[in-house]
Coordinates of C-alpha atoms and ligand atoms in Angstrom, one line a residue:
X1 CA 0.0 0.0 0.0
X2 CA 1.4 3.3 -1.1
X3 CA 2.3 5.7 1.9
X4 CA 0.1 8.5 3.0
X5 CA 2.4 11.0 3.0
X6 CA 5.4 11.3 1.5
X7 CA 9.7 11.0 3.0
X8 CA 8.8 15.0 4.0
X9 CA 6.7 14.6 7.1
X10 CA 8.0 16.8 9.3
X11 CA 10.2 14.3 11.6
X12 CA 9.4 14.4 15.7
X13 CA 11.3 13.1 18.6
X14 CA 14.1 14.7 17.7
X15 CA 14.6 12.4 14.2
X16 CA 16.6 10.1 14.0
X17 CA 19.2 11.1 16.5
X18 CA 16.6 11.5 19.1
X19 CA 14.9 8.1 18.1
X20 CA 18.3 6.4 18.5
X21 CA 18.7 7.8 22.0
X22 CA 15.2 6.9 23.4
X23 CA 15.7 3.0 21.9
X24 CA 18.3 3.7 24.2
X25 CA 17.6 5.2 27.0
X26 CA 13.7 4.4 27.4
X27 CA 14.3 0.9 28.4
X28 CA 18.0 1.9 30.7
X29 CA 15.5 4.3 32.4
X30 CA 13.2 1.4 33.4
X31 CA 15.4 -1.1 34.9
X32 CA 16.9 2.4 36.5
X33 CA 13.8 3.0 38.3
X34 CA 13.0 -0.7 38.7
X35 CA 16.2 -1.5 40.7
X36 CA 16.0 2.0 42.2
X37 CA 12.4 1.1 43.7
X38 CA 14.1 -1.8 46.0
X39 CA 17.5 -0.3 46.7
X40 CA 17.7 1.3 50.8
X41 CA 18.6 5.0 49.5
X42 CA 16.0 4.9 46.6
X43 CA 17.4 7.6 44.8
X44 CA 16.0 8.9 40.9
X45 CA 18.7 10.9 40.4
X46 CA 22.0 7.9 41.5
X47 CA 23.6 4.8 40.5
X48 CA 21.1 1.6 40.9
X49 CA 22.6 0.0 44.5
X50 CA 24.2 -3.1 42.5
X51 CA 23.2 -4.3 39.0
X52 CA 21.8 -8.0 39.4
X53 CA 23.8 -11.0 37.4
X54 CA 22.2 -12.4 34.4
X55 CA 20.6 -15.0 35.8
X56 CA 18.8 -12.9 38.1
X57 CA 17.6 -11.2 34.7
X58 CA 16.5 -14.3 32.5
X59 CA 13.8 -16.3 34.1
X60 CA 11.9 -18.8 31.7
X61 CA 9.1 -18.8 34.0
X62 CA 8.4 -15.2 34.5
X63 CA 9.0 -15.3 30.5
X64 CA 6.1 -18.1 30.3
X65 CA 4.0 -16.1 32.9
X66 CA 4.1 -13.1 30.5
X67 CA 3.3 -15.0 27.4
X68 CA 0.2 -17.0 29.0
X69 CA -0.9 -13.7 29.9
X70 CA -0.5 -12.5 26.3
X71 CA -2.3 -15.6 25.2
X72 CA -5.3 -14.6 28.1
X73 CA -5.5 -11.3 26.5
X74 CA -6.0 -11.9 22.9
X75 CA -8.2 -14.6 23.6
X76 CA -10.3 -12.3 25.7
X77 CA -9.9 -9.6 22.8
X78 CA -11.2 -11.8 20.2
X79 CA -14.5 -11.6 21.6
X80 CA -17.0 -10.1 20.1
X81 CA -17.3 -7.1 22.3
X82 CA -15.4 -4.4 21.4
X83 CA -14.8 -1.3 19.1
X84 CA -13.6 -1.4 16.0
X85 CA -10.2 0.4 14.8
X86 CA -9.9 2.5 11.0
X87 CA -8.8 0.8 8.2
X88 CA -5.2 0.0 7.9
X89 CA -2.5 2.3 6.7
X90 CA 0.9 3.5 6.9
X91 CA 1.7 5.9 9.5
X92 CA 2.0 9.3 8.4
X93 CA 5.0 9.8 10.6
X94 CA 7.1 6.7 10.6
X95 CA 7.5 6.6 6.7
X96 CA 11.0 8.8 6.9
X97 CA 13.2 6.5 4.6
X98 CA 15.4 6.5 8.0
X99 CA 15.3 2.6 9.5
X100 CA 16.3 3.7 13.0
X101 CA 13.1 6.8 12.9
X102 CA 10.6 4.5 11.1
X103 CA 11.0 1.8 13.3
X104 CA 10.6 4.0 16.5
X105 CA 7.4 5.5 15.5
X106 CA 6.2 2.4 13.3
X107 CA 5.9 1.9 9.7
X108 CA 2.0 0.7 9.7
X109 CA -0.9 2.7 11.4
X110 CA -2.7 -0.3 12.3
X111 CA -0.9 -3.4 11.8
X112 CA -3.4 -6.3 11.5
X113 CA -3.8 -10.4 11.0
X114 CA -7.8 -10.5 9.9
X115 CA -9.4 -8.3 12.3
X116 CA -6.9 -9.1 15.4
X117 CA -5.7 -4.7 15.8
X118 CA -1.8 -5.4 17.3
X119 CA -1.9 -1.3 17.9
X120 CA -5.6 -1.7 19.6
X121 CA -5.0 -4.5 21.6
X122 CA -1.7 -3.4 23.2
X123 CA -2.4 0.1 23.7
X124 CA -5.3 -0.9 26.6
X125 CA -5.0 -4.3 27.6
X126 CA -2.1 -6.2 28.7
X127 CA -0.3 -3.3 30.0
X128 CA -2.5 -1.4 31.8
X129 CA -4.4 -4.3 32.9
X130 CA -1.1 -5.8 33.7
X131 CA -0.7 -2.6 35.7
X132 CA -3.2 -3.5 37.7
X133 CA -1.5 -6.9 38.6
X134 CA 1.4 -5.9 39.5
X135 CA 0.1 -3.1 41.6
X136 CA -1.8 -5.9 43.3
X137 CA 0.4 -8.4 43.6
X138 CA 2.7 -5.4 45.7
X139 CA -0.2 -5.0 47.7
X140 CA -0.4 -8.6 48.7
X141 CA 3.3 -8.8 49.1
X142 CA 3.0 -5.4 52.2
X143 CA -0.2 -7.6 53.1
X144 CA 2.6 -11.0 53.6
X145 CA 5.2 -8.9 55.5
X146 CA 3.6 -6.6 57.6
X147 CA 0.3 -7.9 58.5
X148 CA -1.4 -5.6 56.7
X149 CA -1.7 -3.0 53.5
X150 CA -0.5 0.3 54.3
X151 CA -3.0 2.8 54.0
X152 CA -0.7 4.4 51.3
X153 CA -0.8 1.4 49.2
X154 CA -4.3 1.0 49.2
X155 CA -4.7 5.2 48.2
X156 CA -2.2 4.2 45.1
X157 CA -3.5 1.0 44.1
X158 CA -7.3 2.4 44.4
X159 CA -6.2 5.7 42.7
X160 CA -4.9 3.6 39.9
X161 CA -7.5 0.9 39.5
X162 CA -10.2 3.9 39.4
X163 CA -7.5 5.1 36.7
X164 CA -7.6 1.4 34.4
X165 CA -11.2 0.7 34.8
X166 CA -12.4 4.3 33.3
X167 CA -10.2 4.0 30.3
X168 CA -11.8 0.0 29.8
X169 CA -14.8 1.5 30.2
X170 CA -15.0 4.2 27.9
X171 CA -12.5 2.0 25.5
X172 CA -14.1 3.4 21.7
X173 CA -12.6 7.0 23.3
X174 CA -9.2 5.6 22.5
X175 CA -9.7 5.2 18.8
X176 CA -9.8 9.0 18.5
X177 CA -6.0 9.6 20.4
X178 CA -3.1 11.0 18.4
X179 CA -2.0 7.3 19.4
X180 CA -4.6 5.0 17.1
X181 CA -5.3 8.1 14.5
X182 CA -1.4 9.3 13.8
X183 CA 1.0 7.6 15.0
X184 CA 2.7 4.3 13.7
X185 CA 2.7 1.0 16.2
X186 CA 6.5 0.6 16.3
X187 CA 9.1 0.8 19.4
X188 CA 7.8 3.8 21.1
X189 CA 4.5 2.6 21.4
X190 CA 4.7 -1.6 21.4
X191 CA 7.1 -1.0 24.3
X192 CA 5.7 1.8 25.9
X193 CA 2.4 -0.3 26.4
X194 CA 3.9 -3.4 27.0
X195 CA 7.2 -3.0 29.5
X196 CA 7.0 1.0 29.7
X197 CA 3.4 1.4 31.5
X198 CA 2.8 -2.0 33.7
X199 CA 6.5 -1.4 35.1
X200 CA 6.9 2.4 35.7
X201 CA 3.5 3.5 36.3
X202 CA 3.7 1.0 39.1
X203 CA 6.8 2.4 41.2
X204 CA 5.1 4.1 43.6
X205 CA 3.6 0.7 44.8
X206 CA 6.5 -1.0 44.2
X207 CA 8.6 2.3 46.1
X208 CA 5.7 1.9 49.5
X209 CA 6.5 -1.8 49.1
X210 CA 10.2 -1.2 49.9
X211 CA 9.8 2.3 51.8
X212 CA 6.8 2.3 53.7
X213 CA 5.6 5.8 54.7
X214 CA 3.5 6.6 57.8
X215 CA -0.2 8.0 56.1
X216 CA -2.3 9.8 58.9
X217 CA -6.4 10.0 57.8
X218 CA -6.8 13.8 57.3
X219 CA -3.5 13.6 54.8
X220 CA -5.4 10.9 52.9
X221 CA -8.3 13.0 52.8
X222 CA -6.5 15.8 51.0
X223 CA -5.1 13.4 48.8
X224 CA -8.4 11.8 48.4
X225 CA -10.1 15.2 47.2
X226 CA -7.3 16.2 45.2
X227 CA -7.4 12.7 42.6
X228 CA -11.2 13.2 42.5
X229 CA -11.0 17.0 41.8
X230 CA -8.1 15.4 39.0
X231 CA -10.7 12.5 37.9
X232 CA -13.8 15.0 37.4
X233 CA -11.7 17.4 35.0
X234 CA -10.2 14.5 33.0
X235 CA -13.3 12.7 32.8
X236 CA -15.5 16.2 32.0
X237 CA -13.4 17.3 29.8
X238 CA -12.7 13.9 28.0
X239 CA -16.8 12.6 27.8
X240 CA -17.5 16.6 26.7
X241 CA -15.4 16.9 23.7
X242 CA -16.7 12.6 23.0
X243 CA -20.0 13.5 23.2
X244 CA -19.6 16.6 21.1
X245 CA -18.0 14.7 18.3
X246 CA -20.2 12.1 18.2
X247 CA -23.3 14.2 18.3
X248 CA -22.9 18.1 18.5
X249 CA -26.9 18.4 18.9
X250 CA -26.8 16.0 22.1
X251 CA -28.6 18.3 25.0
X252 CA -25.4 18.0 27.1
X253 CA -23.7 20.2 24.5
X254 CA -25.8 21.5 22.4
X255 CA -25.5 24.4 24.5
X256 CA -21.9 25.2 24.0
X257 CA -20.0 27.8 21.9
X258 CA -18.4 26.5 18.9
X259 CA -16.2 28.3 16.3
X260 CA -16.8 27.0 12.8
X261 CA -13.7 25.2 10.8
X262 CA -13.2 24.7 6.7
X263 CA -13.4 21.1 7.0
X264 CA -17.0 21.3 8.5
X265 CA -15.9 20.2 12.3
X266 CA -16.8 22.6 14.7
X267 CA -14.1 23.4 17.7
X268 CA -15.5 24.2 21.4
X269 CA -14.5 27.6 22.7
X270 CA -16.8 27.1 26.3
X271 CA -17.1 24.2 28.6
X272 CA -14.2 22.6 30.0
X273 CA -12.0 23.1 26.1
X274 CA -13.1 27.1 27.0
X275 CA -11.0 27.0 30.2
X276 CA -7.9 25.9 28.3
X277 CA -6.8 24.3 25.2
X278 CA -6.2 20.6 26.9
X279 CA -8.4 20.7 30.1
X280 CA -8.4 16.8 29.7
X281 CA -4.3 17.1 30.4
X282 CA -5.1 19.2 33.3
X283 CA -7.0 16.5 34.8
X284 CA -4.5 13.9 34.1
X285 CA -1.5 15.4 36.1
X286 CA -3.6 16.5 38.5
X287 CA -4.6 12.5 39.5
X288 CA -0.7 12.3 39.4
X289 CA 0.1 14.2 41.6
X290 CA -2.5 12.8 43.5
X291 CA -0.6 9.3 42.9
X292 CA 2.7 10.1 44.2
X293 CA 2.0 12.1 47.5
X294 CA 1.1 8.7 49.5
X295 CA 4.8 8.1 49.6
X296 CA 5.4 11.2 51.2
X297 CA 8.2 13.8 50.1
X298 CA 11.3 12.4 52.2
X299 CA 12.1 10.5 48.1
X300 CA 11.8 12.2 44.9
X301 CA 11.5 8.5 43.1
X302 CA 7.6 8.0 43.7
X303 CA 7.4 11.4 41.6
X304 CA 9.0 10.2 38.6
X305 CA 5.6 9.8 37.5
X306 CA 4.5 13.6 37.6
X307 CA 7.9 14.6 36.0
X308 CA 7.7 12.2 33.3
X309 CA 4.3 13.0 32.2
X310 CA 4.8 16.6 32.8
X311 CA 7.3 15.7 30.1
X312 CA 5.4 13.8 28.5
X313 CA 2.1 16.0 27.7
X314 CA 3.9 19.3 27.4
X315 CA 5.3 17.6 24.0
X316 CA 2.5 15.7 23.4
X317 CA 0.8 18.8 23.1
X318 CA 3.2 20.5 21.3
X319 CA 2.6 17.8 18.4
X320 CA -1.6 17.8 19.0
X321 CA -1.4 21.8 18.2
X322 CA 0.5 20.7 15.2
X323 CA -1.6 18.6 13.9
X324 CA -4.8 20.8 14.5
X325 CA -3.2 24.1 12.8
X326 CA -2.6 22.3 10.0
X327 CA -5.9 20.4 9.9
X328 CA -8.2 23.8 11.0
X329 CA -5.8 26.4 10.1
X330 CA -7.5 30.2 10.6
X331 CA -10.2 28.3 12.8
X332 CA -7.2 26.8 14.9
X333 CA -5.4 30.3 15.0
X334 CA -9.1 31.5 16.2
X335 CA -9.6 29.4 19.0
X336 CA -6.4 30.0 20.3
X337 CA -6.9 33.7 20.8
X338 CA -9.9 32.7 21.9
X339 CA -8.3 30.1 24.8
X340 CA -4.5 31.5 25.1
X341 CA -3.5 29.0 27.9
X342 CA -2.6 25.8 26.7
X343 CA -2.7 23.3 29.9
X344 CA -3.0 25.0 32.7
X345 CA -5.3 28.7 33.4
X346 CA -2.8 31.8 33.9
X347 CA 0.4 29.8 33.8
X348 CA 0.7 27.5 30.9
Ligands
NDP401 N1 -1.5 8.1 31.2 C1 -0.8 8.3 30.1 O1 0.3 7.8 30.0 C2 -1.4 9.1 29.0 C3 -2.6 9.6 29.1 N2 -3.1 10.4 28.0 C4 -4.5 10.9 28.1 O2 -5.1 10.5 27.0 C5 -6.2 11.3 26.7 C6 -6.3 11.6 25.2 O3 -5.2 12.5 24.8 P1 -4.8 12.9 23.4 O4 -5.1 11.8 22.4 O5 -3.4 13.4 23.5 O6 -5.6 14.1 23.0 P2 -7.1 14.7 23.2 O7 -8.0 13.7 23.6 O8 -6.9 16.0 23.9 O9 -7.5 15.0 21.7 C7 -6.9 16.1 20.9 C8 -7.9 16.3 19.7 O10 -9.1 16.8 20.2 C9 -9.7 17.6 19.2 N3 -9.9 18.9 19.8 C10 -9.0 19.8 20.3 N4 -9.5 20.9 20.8 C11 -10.8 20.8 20.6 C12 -11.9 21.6 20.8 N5 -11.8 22.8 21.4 N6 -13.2 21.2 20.5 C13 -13.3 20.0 19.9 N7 -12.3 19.1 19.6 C14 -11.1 19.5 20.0 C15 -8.7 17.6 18.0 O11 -9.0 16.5 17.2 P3 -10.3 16.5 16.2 O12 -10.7 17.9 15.9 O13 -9.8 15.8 15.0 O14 -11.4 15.7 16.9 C16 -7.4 17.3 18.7 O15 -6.5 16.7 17.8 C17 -6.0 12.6 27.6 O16 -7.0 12.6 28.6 C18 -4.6 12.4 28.1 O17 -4.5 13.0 29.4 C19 -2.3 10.7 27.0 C20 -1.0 10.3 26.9 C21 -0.5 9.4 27.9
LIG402 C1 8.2 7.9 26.0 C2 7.3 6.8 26.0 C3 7.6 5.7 26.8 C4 6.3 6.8 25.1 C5 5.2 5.9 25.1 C6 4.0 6.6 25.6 C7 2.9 5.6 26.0 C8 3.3 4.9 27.3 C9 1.6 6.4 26.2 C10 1.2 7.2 24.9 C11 -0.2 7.4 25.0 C12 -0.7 6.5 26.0 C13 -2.1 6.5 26.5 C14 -2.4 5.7 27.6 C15 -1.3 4.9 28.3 C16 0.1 5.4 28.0 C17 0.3 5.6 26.5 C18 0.3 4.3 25.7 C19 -3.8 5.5 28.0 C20 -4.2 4.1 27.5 C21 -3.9 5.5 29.6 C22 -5.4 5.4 30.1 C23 -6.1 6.6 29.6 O1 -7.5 6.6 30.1 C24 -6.2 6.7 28.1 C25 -7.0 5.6 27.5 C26 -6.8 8.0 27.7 C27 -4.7 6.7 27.6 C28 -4.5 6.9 26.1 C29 -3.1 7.3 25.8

């Protein structure tokens, strides 16, 4: 199939410099923060406390654990409940002509055997579902040595679950990310859902498992109120702009201002994408916050989390207001006069 855009995409990530370095360093930075998590100082910013041998490294059963679980997951994915993904294609992005670029971002948009979606199935299920395991499984472990779960591991484990069952339960919402519609399923993403998200989005668990920190009630409450204040923006602003797109005259938004585009798609200028130009973000980092303050401030691991994904959706958006100048142009140049802050009211 020919490509859908030609070797002049603009290139992202840095191009192939910057793709060669995060084949590199994504991975180094997870068995970092992995041997980090059990090590006495606990320390982001320092060597790991020892590197473990080999054999310590290669396990045939945790390798036939993790491909029984694959095998759980498709099986479970093959049934007919689900969302369908677009139509196969090649990437716009990952079709530089550079290998090392092309196979970072991914060759094919939606790489496929029948109607079995690779790019679909990885991006919600074994990983973040795995997530969930392993988060558990820590829980059980504090459960086995000190009687009982800590309350902060219940807070992170609850926070997180809440987390993974909203995005299973509005799974269609995913087929409209930058993820399913633009990008390619190669390195960034295949390993970013698979090792990337059920190992690093679990270290504050597996940080309290090592490190437990005293949690009083009234603390918890604050931390409590601050992931639901987190949940209700991310979730407002995520069902609003759903809703909108699937049905602008649905009563819930009918109501809303809209600026008009060329390509007949209306953008929201009130509401929640009134306040600023990616409430939904706002929402996210709040809850992620929320997620590292159980372990207390005495570490700055736990909170590898917030910085990453500060990180992470700063240049996430970046790309998103690419995209949407070039798809909406004037309209696009409209609603950002319209809405100047970009993530969060006043400051950013
Ligand atoms: N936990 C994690 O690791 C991660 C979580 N996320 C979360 O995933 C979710 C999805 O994020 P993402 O895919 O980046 O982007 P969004 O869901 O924010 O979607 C951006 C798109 O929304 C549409 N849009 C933008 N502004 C408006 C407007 N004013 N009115 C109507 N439509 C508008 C545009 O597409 P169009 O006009 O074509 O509809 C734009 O391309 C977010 O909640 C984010 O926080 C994201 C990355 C990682
Ligand atoms: C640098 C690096 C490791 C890049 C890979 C990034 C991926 C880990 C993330 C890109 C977009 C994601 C989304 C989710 C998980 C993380 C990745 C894959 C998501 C499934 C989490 C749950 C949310 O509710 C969501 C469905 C909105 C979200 C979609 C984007």
């Amino acid at each position: 199939m020919a490509p859908t855009q030609g070797p002049r995409a603009p290139l992202e990530f840095g191009g192939p410099l910057g793709a060669a370095a995060l084949l590199l360093l994504l991975p180094a930075t997870m068995f970092h923060l992995l041997l980090a998590a059990r090590s006495g100082p606990a320390r982001l910013l320092g060597p790991p406390a020892s590197l473990p041998g080999l054999e310590v490294l290669w396990s045939p059963r945790a390798l036939l654990l993790w491909l029984a679980w694959l095998g759980l997951q498709a099986a479970l994915y093959l049934l007919p409940a689900r969302k369908v993904a677009p139509v196969s294609a090649l990437a716009p992005g990952g079709n530089s002509g550079n290998p090392i670029y092309d196979f970072f971002l991914g060759r094919e948009l939606n790489p496929r055997i029948c109607f079995f979606d690779f790019k679909y199935f990885c991006e919600l299920r074994p990983g973040l579902i795995g997530w969930v395991l392993i988060n558990l499984a820590l829980l059980m472990k504090e459960a086995e040595l000190r009687g009982s779960p800590s309350l902060a591991m219940w807070l992170v484990n609850g926070f997180q679950l809440l987390y993974v069952g909203d995005a299973l339960w509005h799974e269609e919402a995913v087929l409209t990310t930058m993820d399913i519609t633009h990008d390619g399923f190669g390195f960034m993403l295949a390993f970013g859902d698979m090792a990337w998200v059920p190992f690093t989005y679990s270290l504050q668990a597996q940080f309290l498992l090592h490190h437990p920190q005293p949690l009083g009630l009234p603390m918890a409450s604050v931390i409590c109120l601050i992931n639901a204040t987190g949940y209700y923006i991310f979730r407002g602003a995520n069902s609003q702009k759903n809703t909108f797109r699937k049905n602008p005259s649905d009563p819930r938004v009918a109501g809303l201002e809209t600026i008009s585009t060329a390509t007949g798609r209306k953008l929201l200028v009130s509401g929640w994408w009134g306040m600023v130009r990616h409430p939904n973000y706002l929402g996210d980092l709040i809850m992620a916050l929320a997620w590292s303050l159980p372990c207390g401030v005495s570490h700055l691991l736990p909170y590898f989390y917030l910085l990453y994904f500060t990180a992470l959706l700063v240049h996430r958006e970046a790309r998103d207001e690419r995209q949407c100048l070039q798809k909406y142009g004037l309209a696009w140049q409209e609603y950002c006069r319209r809405v100047p802050y970009r993530i969060m009211p006043y400051i950013y």
